[in-house]
Structures are given as C-alpha cells and as structure tokens.
Tab-separated table of C-alpha atoms in Angstrom:
chain	number	residue	atom	x	y	z
A	421	MET	CA	7.232	-2.256	54.603
A	422	THR	CA	6.463	-5.428	52.712
A	423	LEU	CA	3.285	-3.887	51.246
A	424	ARG	CA	5.223	-0.785	50.204
A	425	ILE	CA	7.840	-2.885	48.410
A	426	LEU	CA	5.095	-4.908	46.729
A	427	PHE	CA	3.354	-1.735	45.564
A	428	ILE	CA	6.596	-0.331	44.159
A	429	GLY	CA	7.261	-3.639	42.404
A	430	LEU	CA	3.805	-3.713	40.812
A	431	ALA	CA	4.124	-0.105	39.732
A	432	TRP	CA	7.456	-0.898	38.067
A	433	ILE	CA	5.994	-3.904	36.213
A	434	VAL	CA	3.039	-1.865	34.955
A	435	GLY	CA	5.427	0.860	33.875
A	436	GLN	CA	7.599	-1.625	32.011
A	437	GLN	CA	4.547	-3.078	30.237
A	438	GLY	CA	3.638	0.410	29.136
A	439	VAL	CA	7.101	0.873	27.664
A	440	ILE	CA	6.931	-2.508	25.916
A	441	ALA	CA	3.470	-1.750	24.546
A	442	GLN	CA	4.594	1.622	23.194
A	443	GLU	CA	4.765	1.523	19.404
A	444	ASN	CA	7.214	3.346	17.185
A	445	ALA	CA	6.861	4.176	13.500
A	446	TYR	CA	8.737	1.093	12.309
A	447	SER	CA	6.826	-1.335	14.553
A	448	LEU	CA	3.508	0.083	13.323
A	449	ALA	CA	4.617	-0.208	9.693
A	450	LYS	CA	5.829	-3.761	10.328
A	451	LYS	CA	2.558	-4.863	11.965
A	452	LEU	CA	0.554	-3.309	9.146
A	453	GLN	CA	2.759	-4.979	6.539
A	454	GLU	CA	2.341	-8.405	8.141
A	455	GLN	CA	-1.435	-7.988	8.312
A	456	PHE	CA	-1.753	-7.009	4.649
A	457	LEU	CA	0.675	-9.600	3.319
A	458	SER	CA	-1.138	-12.385	5.142
A	459	ALA	CA	-4.257	-11.697	3.045
A	460	PRO	CA	-4.860	-13.319	-0.381
A	461	ALA	CA	-5.288	-9.937	-2.061
A	462	VAL	CA	-5.313	-6.214	-1.334
A	463	SER	CA	-7.250	-3.380	-2.956
A	464	PHE	CA	-5.997	0.220	-2.932
A	465	SER	CA	-7.990	2.988	-4.613
A	466	PHE	CA	-8.286	6.779	-4.575
A	467	ASN	CA	-9.301	9.802	-6.647
A	468	LEU	CA	-6.975	12.466	-8.054
A	469	PRO	CA	-8.379	15.637	-9.671
A	470	GLU	CA	-6.511	15.227	-12.969
A	471	GLU	CA	-6.357	11.422	-13.087
A	472	GLY	CA	-9.806	10.428	-11.805
A	473	ARG	CA	-10.299	7.142	-9.967
A	474	ILE	CA	-7.201	4.961	-9.625
A	475	THR	CA	-7.411	1.374	-8.392
A	476	ILE	CA	-4.532	-0.981	-7.647
A	477	LEU	CA	-5.401	-4.641	-7.142
A	478	ASP	CA	-2.697	-6.883	-5.746
A	479	ASP	CA	-2.630	-10.693	-5.794
A	480	VAL	CA	-0.221	-10.879	-2.865
A	481	HIS	CA	0.955	-14.466	-3.198
A	482	GLY	CA	0.333	-15.019	-6.905
A	483	GLY	CA	2.562	-12.173	-8.045
A	484	HIS	CA	-0.092	-10.371	-10.119
A	485	VAL	CA	-0.956	-6.684	-9.973
A	486	ARG	CA	-3.485	-4.567	-11.863
A	487	LEU	CA	-3.504	-0.779	-12.058
A	488	GLU	CA	-6.596	0.868	-13.504
A	489	SER	CA	-7.251	4.546	-14.235
A	490	ALA	CA	-9.300	6.558	-16.704
A	491	LYS	CA	-6.294	6.648	-19.041
A	492	LEU	CA	-4.456	3.374	-18.459
A	493	THR	CA	-4.827	-0.297	-17.647
A	494	ILE	CA	-1.619	-1.986	-16.531
A	495	VAL	CA	-1.346	-5.674	-15.662
A	496	SER	CA	1.767	-7.565	-14.619
A	497	ASP	CA	2.596	-11.097	-13.500
A	498	GLY	CA	6.029	-10.089	-12.224
A	499	LYS	CA	7.812	-11.055	-15.442
A	500	THR	CA	5.754	-9.408	-18.180
A	501	ILE	CA	3.884	-6.107	-18.166
A	502	TRP	CA	0.884	-5.269	-20.360
A	503	ASN	CA	0.279	-1.516	-20.606
A	504	TYR	CA	-2.892	-0.433	-22.408
A	505	ASP	CA	-3.286	3.263	-23.223
A	506	LYS	CA	-7.025	3.888	-23.587
A	507	SER	CA	-6.647	7.252	-25.318
A	508	THR	CA	-4.556	5.818	-28.180
A	509	ASN	CA	-6.099	2.334	-28.108
A	510	ARG	CA	-2.599	0.857	-28.018
A	511	GLU	CA	-1.132	-1.889	-25.849
A	512	MET	CA	2.582	-2.214	-25.162
A	513	ILE	CA	3.928	-5.556	-23.926
A	514	ASP	CA	7.372	-5.692	-22.380
A	515	ASN	CA	9.541	-7.511	-19.875
A	516	VAL	CA	9.386	-6.150	-16.349
A	517	ALA	CA	12.591	-4.221	-15.738
A	518	SER	CA	14.892	-5.286	-12.936
A	519	GLY	CA	14.366	-3.082	-9.896
A	520	SER	CA	10.763	-2.342	-10.872
A	521	ALA	CA	8.004	-2.531	-8.259
A	522	PHE	CA	6.072	-4.684	-10.741
A	523	ARG	CA	8.501	-7.567	-10.069
A	524	ASP	CA	6.972	-7.996	-6.620
A	525	ALA	CA	3.208	-7.559	-6.465
A	526	SER	CA	3.356	-7.076	-2.712
A	527	SER	CA	5.924	-4.246	-2.832
A	528	LEU	CA	3.275	-1.533	-2.497
A	529	PHE	CA	2.131	-2.964	0.825
A	530	ARG	CA	5.558	-3.610	2.321
A	531	PHE	CA	5.172	-0.603	4.575
A	532	ALA	CA	8.219	-1.397	6.741
A	533	ASP	CA	10.515	-2.331	3.837
A	534	ASN	CA	9.639	0.136	1.069
A	535	TYR	CA	8.590	3.275	2.930
A	536	THR	CA	10.078	5.730	5.390
A	537	ALA	CA	7.621	5.849	8.290
A	538	ARG	CA	7.003	8.439	10.978
A	539	ILE	CA	4.308	8.990	13.573
A	540	THR	CA	2.879	12.494	13.261
A	541	ALA	CA	0.284	12.191	16.041
A	542	GLN	CA	-0.754	9.792	18.778
A	543	HIS	CA	-3.706	9.728	21.168
A	544	GLY	CA	-3.650	6.571	23.272
A	545	SER	CA	-3.994	3.633	20.894
A	546	HIS	CA	-4.799	5.891	17.917
A	547	TYR	CA	-1.846	6.709	15.654
A	548	THR	CA	-1.327	8.880	12.595
A	549	LEU	CA	1.334	7.185	10.478
A	550	GLU	CA	2.917	8.994	7.533
A	551	LEU	CA	4.562	6.787	4.894
A	552	SER	CA	6.912	8.070	2.177
A	553	PRO	CA	7.638	5.559	-0.645
A	554	ASN	CA	11.240	4.793	-1.558
A	555	ALA	CA	12.752	4.775	-5.050
A	556	LEU	CA	11.588	1.206	-5.762
A	557	LEU	CA	7.959	2.325	-5.858
A	558	GLN	CA	8.452	5.323	-8.130
A	559	SER	CA	7.764	3.318	-11.309
A	560	LEU	CA	4.430	2.279	-9.843
A	561	PHE	CA	3.492	5.658	-8.394
A	562	GLY	CA	4.548	7.383	-11.604
A	563	ALA	CA	1.321	6.097	-13.141
A	564	THR	CA	-0.754	7.209	-10.163
A	565	GLY	CA	-0.139	10.933	-9.968
A	566	HIS	CA	3.355	10.618	-8.445
A	567	MET	CA	2.109	10.077	-4.926
A	568	GLN	CA	4.645	11.265	-2.350
A	569	THR	CA	3.084	10.530	1.029
A	570	LEU	CA	0.453	8.133	2.321
A	571	THR	CA	-1.076	9.011	5.691
A	572	LEU	CA	-2.962	6.363	7.642
A	573	GLU	CA	-5.104	6.863	10.733
A	574	LEU	CA	-4.638	3.652	12.716
A	575	GLN	CA	-6.405	2.177	15.731
A	576	MET	CA	-4.634	-0.518	17.733
A	577	ARG	CA	-6.940	-3.195	19.141
A	578	LYS	CA	-5.520	-6.307	20.813
A	579	ASN	CA	-2.250	-5.998	18.898
A	580	THR	CA	-4.139	-5.683	15.598
A	581	LEU	CA	-4.175	-2.480	13.556
A	582	ARG	CA	-7.315	-1.159	11.906
A	583	VAL	CA	-7.096	1.486	9.181
A	584	VAL	CA	-9.653	4.079	10.285
A	585	SER	CA	-9.017	6.437	7.372
A	586	ALA	CA	-6.350	7.200	4.799
A	587	SER	CA	-5.184	10.103	2.674
A	588	ALA	CA	-2.397	10.758	0.200
A	589	GLN	CA	-0.524	13.675	-1.269
A	590	SER	CA	0.949	13.932	-4.747
A	591	LYS	CA	4.248	15.299	-6.028
A	592	GLN	CA	2.654	18.675	-6.588
A	593	GLY	CA	2.180	18.974	-2.830
A	594	THR	CA	-1.186	20.680	-2.910
A	595	THR	CA	-3.042	17.878	-4.653
A	596	LYS	CA	-4.567	15.434	-2.197
A	597	ALA	CA	-6.134	12.114	-3.013
A	598	GLU	CA	-9.817	11.801	-2.171
A	599	ARG	CA	-11.986	8.814	-1.254
A	600	LEU	CA	-8.898	6.760	-0.520
A	601	SER	CA	-9.626	3.157	0.410
A	602	ILE	CA	-7.190	0.406	1.356
A	603	SER	CA	-8.420	-3.025	2.380
A	604	THR	CA	-7.623	-6.732	2.366
A	605	LEU	CA	-9.657	-9.202	0.304
A	606	LYS	CA	-10.571	-12.761	1.290
A	607	THR	CA	-10.347	-14.102	-2.268
A	608	VAL	CA	-8.292	-13.302	-5.348
A	609	PRO	CA	-10.400	-11.981	-8.271
A	610	ALA	CA	-8.373	-13.898	-10.867
A	611	ASN	CA	-10.345	-12.600	-13.866
A	612	GLN	CA	-9.027	-9.097	-13.149
A	613	PHE	CA	-5.451	-9.922	-14.073
A	614	SER	CA	-5.911	-9.804	-17.826
A	615	ILE	CA	-6.808	-7.047	-20.275
A	616	HIS	CA	-9.683	-7.471	-22.703
A	617	LEU	CA	-8.748	-5.309	-25.678
A	618	PRO	CA	-11.052	-3.901	-28.341
A	619	LYS	CA	-10.574	-5.613	-31.701
A	620	SER	CA	-9.316	-2.303	-33.106
A	621	ALA	CA	-6.481	-2.039	-30.574
A	622	THR	CA	-2.867	-1.925	-31.764
A	623	VAL	CA	-0.505	-4.259	-29.924
A	624	THR	CA	3.254	-3.774	-29.818
A	625	ASP	CA	5.359	-6.535	-28.256
A	626	LEU	CA	8.768	-5.272	-27.126
A	627	ARG	CA	9.900	-8.506	-25.472
A	628	GLU	CA	13.101	-10.013	-26.756
C-alpha cells in the first residue's frame, strides 16, 4: 500500500512538472525578448522581391538603430532620425516623432510587449511561434515591405530558446521574406550608426 501511494505521489509530481514546463505563446515571446535584450546588439536581415536585402541593426542599450535597404539608409539615436534616399541622393533630418518605434531601439525585439504571439505548432521542445507586430512598429516596418507576420522556429534547450529558422510575410500576403536571419551580437558596431553621404547629396534639416 505504501509503495502504491509513493508511486501515485511520484506520478503526480512528474505530471505537475510537465504542466509547469509547458510553454504558452506569451512565455515563449517573453523568454525570447529577455534573451535578445540582454545582448549588446541584434542584427535582423531578410530579402524581399521588390525591396532587395533589408538589414536592421539595433544597439540595444545605446538607443541607436540602423535600417539599410537598396533604396534607403535610416539611422536614429532615439531623438533624431537621418533618412537618406539613395535614388534622389537626398537626406532628410528630423526629430523622432512621439510614439515612433525609432524612440526605442529595442522595440523591434520586444516580442512579448510589441507583438501578438501565438503558437501554430509544437513537437516536444520545438515550437513554431507566429508574431504579429502592433501599431507601434508600423513606422519601422513601413520601410521594410510592410511586414505583417514573423514566424520563428524555436528549440527549447535548458530553458534557453534557439532560433532554428525564421520567415516573414508582407502586407501583400503572398510575398514572403527570404534568407531571413536574426541573431544577437557580442559587440556593438558603433561605426554603423552614422551615414556617410556623397558630397553631391542634398540635406534638408526639418528639426525645429
């Protein structure tokens, strides 16, 4: 009888641990957010058919962000934004608007705070997490093909998430990002947070 009670007790404990260990969409997004925001910098890049290669470089703690595409180079320090249009050879300088994602360089990687998350598939410790950006990020994603969903294939290992692969879908619905890469960096490439303009470039400063 004692052995039977002990067995039932152990089975209950194991069952409870399984429940505790079970992740939901928010807890996955929160863990991922904490991992990325603990890094000095984050790189996020992908290809879109009409836009070409797009790279977003984020100085997480320094407040700087750089967005680079075939058409644009945008740099911000959270207060000022420098927007260089390569096709017209013109740079616009302005104050960062209140409510803009450029005010917080880490906003793109706040997966629990700035996205709606849902798990679309799970196989053991492997999860497929779909992230839909909220309105705050629209100013940032407007320059990157109006991305609507970011899908991450995640592997949980010892309470740490590894991004196995990633994909994204644009506003058009049928256009998918290719060669998407998202990773943390050990150092901040400080020289990337400025724009080196051609001498012939026209500069318009809209700051008051």
